[in-house]
Structure formats: structure tokens, C-alpha cells
PDB file of C-alpha atoms in Angstrom:
ATOM      1  CA  MET A  51       3.268  -3.328  18.134  1.00 46.00           C
ATOM      2  CA  THR A  52       6.318  -2.920  20.322  1.00 45.00           C
ATOM      3  CA  THR A  53       6.382  -1.125  23.646  1.00 45.00           C
ATOM      4  CA  GLN A  54       8.442   1.592  22.018  1.00 45.00           C
ATOM      5  CA  ALA A  55       5.784   2.183  19.350  1.00 47.00           C
ATOM      6  CA  LYS A  56       2.967   2.016  21.915  1.00 52.00           C
ATOM      7  CA  SER A  57       4.649   4.601  24.114  1.00 50.00           C
ATOM      8  CA  GLY A  58       4.559   7.103  21.266  1.00 53.00           C
ATOM      9  CA  LYS A  59       8.289   7.091  20.524  1.00 52.00           C
ATOM     10  CA  LEU A  60       9.187   6.803  16.872  1.00 54.00           C
ATOM     11  CA  ASN A  61      10.071   3.268  15.956  1.00 78.00           C
ATOM     12  CA  VAL A  62      12.260   3.417  12.866  1.00 80.00           C
ATOM     13  CA  TYR A  63      11.624  -0.221  11.994  1.00 76.00           C
ATOM     14  CA  PHE A  64       7.871   0.240  12.215  1.00 80.00           C
ATOM     15  CA  LEU A  65       7.952   3.405  10.105  1.00 87.00           C
ATOM     16  CA  THR A  66      10.164   1.718   7.526  1.00 88.00           C
ATOM     17  CA  VAL A  67       7.811  -1.234   7.020  1.00 87.00           C
ATOM     18  CA  THR A  68       4.832   1.136   6.865  1.00 92.00           C
ATOM     19  CA  GLY A  69       6.671   3.217   4.252  1.00 95.00           C
ATOM     20  CA  VAL A  70       7.589   0.164   2.182  1.00 95.00           C
ATOM     21  CA  MET A  71       3.957  -0.984   2.202  1.00 96.00           C
ATOM     22  CA  ALA A  72       2.841   2.529   1.175  1.00 97.00           C
ATOM     23  CA  ALA A  73       5.320   2.408  -1.712  1.00 97.00           C
ATOM     24  CA  LEU A  74       3.969  -0.998  -2.770  1.00 96.00           C
ATOM     25  CA  ALA A  75       0.418   0.370  -2.576  1.00 97.00           C
ATOM     26  CA  CYS A  76       1.453   3.262  -4.819  1.00 97.00           C
ATOM     27  CA  ILE A  77       3.239   1.158  -7.429  1.00 97.00           C
ATOM     28  CA  SER A  78       0.534  -1.516  -7.448  1.00 96.00           C
ATOM     29  CA  ASN A  79      -1.650   0.918  -9.397  1.00 93.00           C
ATOM     30  CA  LEU A  80       0.777   0.728 -12.316  1.00 92.00           C
ATOM     31  CA  LEU A  81       0.024  -2.958 -12.849  1.00 89.00           C
ATOM     32  CA  ARG A  82      -3.366  -2.658 -14.499  1.00 86.00           C
ATOM     33  CA  ILE A  83      -5.467  -3.810 -17.406  1.00 86.00           C
ATOM     34  CA  PRO A  84      -8.024  -1.370 -18.880  1.00 83.00           C
ATOM     35  CA  LEU A  85     -11.595  -2.685 -18.861  1.00 76.00           C
ATOM     36  CA  GLY A  86     -14.225  -0.405 -20.342  1.00 74.00           C
ATOM     37  CA  ASP A  87     -14.501   2.789 -18.316  1.00 70.00           C
ATOM     38  CA  SER A  88     -12.364   1.359 -15.503  1.00 74.00           C
ATOM     39  CA  LYS A  89      -9.321  -0.824 -14.912  1.00 80.00           C
ATOM     40  CA  ILE A  90      -8.340  -4.077 -13.260  1.00 83.00           C
ATOM     41  CA  SER A  91      -5.350  -3.722 -10.928  1.00 89.00           C
ATOM     42  CA  ILE A  92      -3.715  -5.371  -7.949  1.00 94.00           C
ATOM     43  CA  SER A  93      -4.093  -2.230  -5.843  1.00 96.00           C
ATOM     44  CA  ASN A  94      -6.897  -3.621  -3.663  1.00 96.00           C
ATOM     45  CA  THR A  95      -4.886  -6.785  -3.096  1.00 97.00           C
ATOM     46  CA  VAL A  96      -1.971  -4.750  -1.739  1.00 98.00           C
ATOM     47  CA  CYS A  97      -4.361  -2.716   0.443  1.00 98.00           C
ATOM     48  CA  ILE A  98      -5.647  -5.935   2.030  1.00 98.00           C
ATOM     49  CA  LEU A  99      -2.046  -7.013   2.625  1.00 96.00           C
ATOM     50  CA  CYS A 100      -1.350  -3.654   4.305  1.00 97.00           C
ATOM     51  CA  GLY A 101      -4.121  -4.375   6.795  1.00 96.00           C
ATOM     52  CA  LEU A 102      -3.096  -7.986   7.371  1.00 94.00           C
ATOM     53  CA  ILE A 103       0.581  -7.204   7.884  1.00 92.00           C
ATOM     54  CA  LEU A 104       0.434  -3.824   9.645  1.00 92.00           C
ATOM     55  CA  GLY A 105      -2.866  -3.858  11.508  1.00 92.00           C
ATOM     56  CA  PRO A 106      -5.636  -1.244  11.477  1.00 95.00           C
ATOM     57  CA  SER A 107      -3.949   2.123  11.960  1.00 94.00           C
ATOM     58  CA  SER A 108      -0.691   1.601  10.076  1.00 93.00           C
ATOM     59  CA  GLY A 109      -2.451  -0.525   7.457  1.00 96.00           C
ATOM     60  CA  PHE A 110      -4.932   2.304   6.876  1.00 98.00           C
ATOM     61  CA  LEU A 111      -2.092   4.809   6.682  1.00 97.00           C
ATOM     62  CA  SER A 112       0.078   2.814   4.280  1.00 97.00           C
ATOM     63  CA  ALA A 113      -2.767   1.760   1.952  1.00 98.00           C
ATOM     64  CA  GLY A 114      -4.294   5.228   1.958  1.00 98.00           C
ATOM     65  CA  LEU A 115      -1.033   7.133   1.611  1.00 97.00           C
ATOM     66  CA  GLY A 116       0.315   4.954  -1.197  1.00 97.00           C
ATOM     67  CA  ASN A 117      -2.829   5.379  -3.268  1.00 97.00           C
ATOM     68  CA  PHE A 118      -3.074   9.067  -2.340  1.00 98.00           C
ATOM     69  CA  LEU A 119       0.425   9.608  -3.731  1.00 97.00           C
ATOM     70  CA  TYR A 120      -0.437   7.700  -6.895  1.00 97.00           C
ATOM     71  CA  ASP A 121      -3.376  10.066  -7.469  1.00 96.00           C
ATOM     72  CA  ILE A 122      -1.137  13.095  -6.875  1.00 96.00           C
ATOM     73  CA  PHE A 123       1.579  11.810  -9.235  1.00 96.00           C
ATOM     74  CA  THR A 124      -0.895  10.966 -12.024  1.00 94.00           C
ATOM     75  CA  GLY A 125      -2.931  14.171 -12.009  1.00 94.00           C
ATOM     76  CA  TYR A 126      -5.925  13.074  -9.938  1.00 90.00           C
ATOM     77  CA  GLY A 127      -5.112  15.346  -7.011  1.00 91.00           C
ATOM     78  CA  TYR A 128      -8.730  16.456  -6.689  1.00 90.00           C
ATOM     79  CA  GLU A 129      -9.681  12.866  -5.833  1.00 92.00           C
ATOM     80  CA  SER A 130      -6.674  12.064  -3.645  1.00 95.00           C
ATOM     81  CA  ILE A 131      -8.350  12.576  -0.246  1.00 96.00           C
ATOM     82  CA  ILE A 132     -11.274  10.361  -1.277  1.00 96.00           C
ATOM     83  CA  THR A 133      -8.801   7.739  -2.487  1.00 96.00           C
ATOM     84  CA  PHE A 134      -6.853   7.988   0.783  1.00 98.00           C
ATOM     85  CA  VAL A 135      -9.993   7.215   2.801  1.00 97.00           C
ATOM     86  CA  SER A 136     -11.480   4.550   0.504  1.00 97.00           C
ATOM     87  CA  LYS A 137      -8.249   2.602  -0.032  1.00 98.00           C
ATOM     88  CA  GLY A 138      -7.311   2.979   3.628  1.00 98.00           C
ATOM     89  CA  ALA A 139     -10.740   1.594   4.510  1.00 98.00           C
ATOM     90  CA  ILE A 140      -9.817  -1.689   2.808  1.00 98.00           C
ATOM     91  CA  ALA A 141      -6.865  -2.188   5.162  1.00 98.00           C
ATOM     92  CA  LEU A 142      -8.830  -0.983   8.183  1.00 98.00           C
ATOM     93  CA  VAL A 143     -11.762  -3.353   7.632  1.00 98.00           C
ATOM     94  CA  VAL A 144      -9.627  -6.447   7.048  1.00 97.00           C
ATOM     95  CA  ALA A 145      -7.378  -5.651  10.036  1.00 95.00           C
ATOM     96  CA  LEU A 146     -10.276  -5.043  12.416  1.00 96.00           C
ATOM     97  CA  ILE A 147     -12.041  -8.264  11.433  1.00 94.00           C
ATOM     98  CA  THR A 148      -8.931 -10.450  11.611  1.00 93.00           C
ATOM     99  CA  GLY A 149      -7.583  -8.806  14.811  1.00 89.00           C
ATOM    100  CA  LYS A 150      -6.102 -11.387  17.163  1.00 83.00           C
ATOM    101  CA  MET A 151      -6.009 -14.032  14.452  1.00 83.00           C
ATOM    102  CA  ARG A 152      -3.277 -12.101  12.603  1.00 78.00           C
ATOM    103  CA  ARG A 153      -1.062 -12.100  15.685  1.00 74.00           C
ATOM    104  CA  LYS A 154      -1.195 -15.864  16.226  1.00 77.00           C
ATOM    105  CA  ASP A 155       1.931 -17.822  15.422  1.00 69.00           C
ATOM    106  CA  ARG A 156      -0.172 -20.473  13.679  1.00 74.00           C
ATOM    107  CA  LEU A 157      -3.526 -20.137  12.051  1.00 77.00           C
ATOM    108  CA  GLU A 158      -6.140 -22.687  13.039  1.00 75.00           C
ATOM    109  CA  GLY A 159      -8.761 -24.283  10.800  1.00 73.00           C
ATOM    110  CA  ALA A 160     -11.443 -21.782  11.826  1.00 75.00           C
ATOM    111  CA  ASP A 161      -9.147 -18.855  10.983  1.00 86.00           C
ATOM    112  CA  TYR A 162      -8.991 -19.514   7.243  1.00 89.00           C
ATOM    113  CA  PRO A 163     -12.651 -18.802   6.440  1.00 90.00           C
ATOM    114  CA  ARG A 164     -12.445 -15.682   8.618  1.00 91.00           C
ATOM    115  CA  LEU A 165      -9.383 -14.495   6.702  1.00 94.00           C
ATOM    116  CA  PHE A 166     -11.139 -14.883   3.341  1.00 96.00           C
ATOM    117  CA  LEU A 167     -14.413 -13.408   4.651  1.00 95.00           C
ATOM    118  CA  ALA A 168     -12.556 -10.400   6.065  1.00 96.00           C
ATOM    119  CA  SER A 169     -10.821  -9.899   2.713  1.00 97.00           C
ATOM    120  CA  ALA A 170     -14.145 -10.131   0.874  1.00 98.00           C
ATOM    121  CA  LEU A 171     -15.805  -7.610   3.203  1.00 98.00           C
ATOM    122  CA  ALA A 172     -12.849  -5.241   2.862  1.00 98.00           C
ATOM    123  CA  ALA A 173     -12.918  -5.500  -0.935  1.00 97.00           C
ATOM    124  CA  LEU A 174     -16.692  -4.976  -1.031  1.00 97.00           C
ATOM    125  CA  THR A 175     -16.336  -1.972   1.282  1.00 97.00           C
ATOM    126  CA  TYR A 176     -14.131  -0.399  -1.353  1.00 97.00           C
ATOM    127  CA  VAL A 177     -16.573  -1.266  -4.151  1.00 97.00           C
ATOM    128  CA  ALA A 178     -19.387   0.431  -2.204  1.00 98.00           C
ATOM    129  CA  LEU A 179     -17.265   3.524  -1.508  1.00 97.00           C
ATOM    130  CA  TYR A 180     -16.090   3.665  -5.131  1.00 96.00           C
ATOM    131  CA  MET A 181     -19.663   3.431  -6.416  1.00 97.00           C
ATOM    132  CA  LEU A 182     -20.705   6.180  -3.977  1.00 97.00           C
ATOM    133  CA  LYS A 183     -17.862   8.389  -5.247  1.00 96.00           C
ATOM    134  CA  THR A 184     -18.833   7.659  -8.845  1.00 95.00           C
ATOM    135  CA  PHE A 185     -22.438   8.584  -8.067  1.00 97.00           C
ATOM    136  CA  ILE A 186     -21.550  11.849  -6.331  1.00 95.00           C
ATOM    137  CA  PHE A 187     -18.940  12.847  -8.928  1.00 94.00           C
ATOM    138  CA  GLY A 188     -21.313  11.932 -11.750  1.00 94.00           C
ATOM    139  CA  LEU A 189     -23.961  14.332 -10.496  1.00 95.00           C
ATOM    140  CA  THR A 190     -21.638  17.109  -9.339  1.00 94.00           C
ATOM    141  CA  VAL A 191     -18.171  17.191 -10.918  1.00 90.00           C
ATOM    142  CA  ASN A 192     -19.099  15.516 -14.215  1.00 91.00           C
ATOM    143  CA  GLY A 193     -22.520  17.198 -14.457  1.00 92.00           C
ATOM    144  CA  LEU A 194     -24.250  14.032 -15.646  1.00 93.00           C
ATOM    145  CA  THR A 195     -27.959  13.387 -15.399  1.00 96.00           C
ATOM    146  CA  LEU A 196     -29.163  10.750 -12.970  1.00 96.00           C
ATOM    147  CA  GLU A 197     -29.477   8.247 -15.829  1.00 97.00           C
ATOM    148  CA  GLY A 198     -25.997   9.142 -17.063  1.00 96.00           C
ATOM    149  CA  THR A 199     -24.609   8.690 -13.573  1.00 96.00           C
ATOM    150  CA  TYR A 200     -26.220   5.258 -13.277  1.00 97.00           C
ATOM    151  CA  ALA A 201     -24.785   4.324 -16.684  1.00 95.00           C
ATOM    152  CA  LYS A 202     -21.305   5.420 -15.545  1.00 94.00           C
ATOM    153  CA  MET A 203     -21.671   3.356 -12.363  1.00 95.00           C
ATOM    154  CA  ALA A 204     -22.804   0.343 -14.398  1.00 95.00           C
ATOM    155  CA  ALA A 205     -19.767   0.725 -16.656  1.00 92.00           C
ATOM    156  CA  LYS A 206     -17.373   0.811 -13.680  1.00 92.00           C
ATOM    157  CA  LEU A 207     -18.984  -1.934 -11.607  1.00 94.00           C
ATOM    158  CA  PRO A 208     -17.689  -5.015 -13.528  1.00 92.00           C
ATOM    159  CA  ALA A 209     -14.008  -4.030 -13.146  1.00 91.00           C
ATOM    160  CA  SER A 210     -14.593  -3.136  -9.492  1.00 93.00           C
ATOM    161  CA  LEU A 211     -16.137  -6.534  -8.811  1.00 95.00           C
ATOM    162  CA  ILE A 212     -13.338  -8.335 -10.679  1.00 94.00           C
ATOM    163  CA  ASN A 213     -10.804  -6.414  -8.554  1.00 94.00           C
ATOM    164  CA  ALA A 214     -12.745  -7.398  -5.414  1.00 96.00           C
ATOM    165  CA  VAL A 215     -12.839 -11.095  -6.319  1.00 96.00           C
ATOM    166  CA  PHE A 216      -9.152 -11.096  -7.290  1.00 94.00           C
ATOM    167  CA  ALA A 217      -8.155  -9.339  -4.036  1.00 96.00           C
ATOM    168  CA  THR A 218     -10.335 -11.658  -1.963  1.00 97.00           C
ATOM    169  CA  ILE A 219      -8.636 -14.735  -3.390  1.00 95.00           C
ATOM    170  CA  VAL A 220      -5.037 -13.588  -3.875  1.00 95.00           C
ATOM    171  CA  ALA A 221      -4.353 -11.413  -0.794  1.00 96.00           C
ATOM    172  CA  PRO A 222      -5.121 -14.095   1.833  1.00 95.00           C
ATOM    173  CA  LEU A 223      -3.179 -16.735  -0.112  1.00 94.00           C
ATOM    174  CA  PHE A 224      -0.186 -14.422  -0.460  1.00 94.00           C
ATOM    175  CA  TYR A 225      -0.412 -13.474   3.232  1.00 92.00           C
ATOM    176  CA  LEU A 226      -0.506 -17.142   4.241  1.00 90.00           C
ATOM    177  CA  ALA A 227       2.521 -17.799   2.010  1.00 91.00           C
ATOM    178  CA  VAL A 228       4.642 -14.966   3.415  1.00 89.00           C
ATOM    179  CA  LYS A 229       3.469 -15.031   7.042  1.00 87.00           C
ATOM    180  CA  PRO A 230       6.028 -17.674   8.112  1.00 85.00           C
ATOM    181  CA  ALA A 231       8.854 -15.653   6.562  1.00 84.00           C
ATOM    182  CA  LEU A 232       7.581 -12.436   8.159  1.00 81.00           C
ATOM    183  CA  ARG A 233       7.408 -14.232  11.519  1.00 78.00           C
ATOM    184  CA  HIS A 234      10.889 -15.685  11.052  1.00 78.00           C
ATOM    185  CA  MET A 235      12.292 -12.203  10.336  1.00 76.00           C
ATOM    186  CA  ASP A 236      10.366 -10.847  13.367  1.00 70.00           C
ATOM    187  CA  VAL A 237       8.494  -8.406  11.130  1.00 68.00           C
ATOM    188  CA  LEU A 238       5.114  -9.309  12.618  1.00 67.00           C
ATOM    189  CA  LYS A 239       6.475  -9.380  16.177  1.00 58.00           C
ATOM    190  CA  LYS A 240       7.946  -5.904  15.793  1.00 53.00           C
ATOM    191  CA  MET A 241       4.684  -4.522  14.482  1.00 54.00           C
TER     192      MET A 241
END
């Protein structure tokens, strides 16, 4: 983060990149494949990238805001705050775990497993939060019995786990592929 951003002054560059990542997080929900009672999408992958590129606070904001807006635009406004927190949590977890490693010019051998582990933990954090939301909504909003709620969770779990595995594999590889270009354009240095 630049001195200007740290001092509290608005940094137009920083806000622009955060906004672009939020837009990507929003649109990433459109690329999906229905699977049973759920869907497979690249949304979690983009949320991990938000955390890796922007760091904890802006990553949380961009991942959460993008998915929040998607919920608003598609008629799920009643879930939008939950989505904001759970999708933002993906970016927050991966950014906190990777910390100083993300800011290095070159990744070292020991950094690669940490990058993939951080992505896996971030993706599994979302799965846990999503299952918790499904449980609570099943009993309250949907008025299901406990057995019905467990059945709904079981129906949603496979797609959630597929999304987690996909995000864990693809996001770090994509980040490693674009990191040199982001460094060359001073995107990461200006963050």
C-alpha cells in the first residue's frame, strides 16, 4: 500500500483496482454450471485472487462487494449481507495467511505450498460458512425440519466442495502466472 493510501487520502489508482476486482467478482457468478441444488462457478477463484492481489482489507471489500452486488442484481437481496461477509472471508483468509509472501518480488520454493494451503483454507472457510448459512436458513427462512435441512446441506455440499477444489488449484496458478505482469505494471507495488 502506498504512503498516500496509508495516510488515509484517497488513492484513485488503489480504488480503481479494487473496483475492477469487485466487478470481476460480480461477473464471475455468471459463469456457472448447475449441479443439483447448487452450482459450480469461478466466483470463489476470483475471491481468492482478490485477496492475493489486493491484500486483506481491500481484498475483503472487493470480493464481498462484488458478490453482494450480484445478489442484489439477481433478486437475492435478503442474503446479500451474508454473501458479502462469506465471500469477503475467502479473500481475507488467503491474504492473511500469505501476508509477506505476496509482497516478495520472487516466490521461493517454500512459498508455493503455503500459497496453495492458504487457498485451500480460504475455500474451505467459505464452504463452512455456506453450510452454516444453509443450516440456519433451512430451519428458519425455509421452515424445513432438521432432517430436511440436513438433506438440503447434503445436496449443496458436492458443488461447494468442487468449487473449493477448483479455486484451490486454479487461483494460485493464475496468480503465479499474472504476478510478474502485475509487478511489471507496478500494480502490486502501488497496492
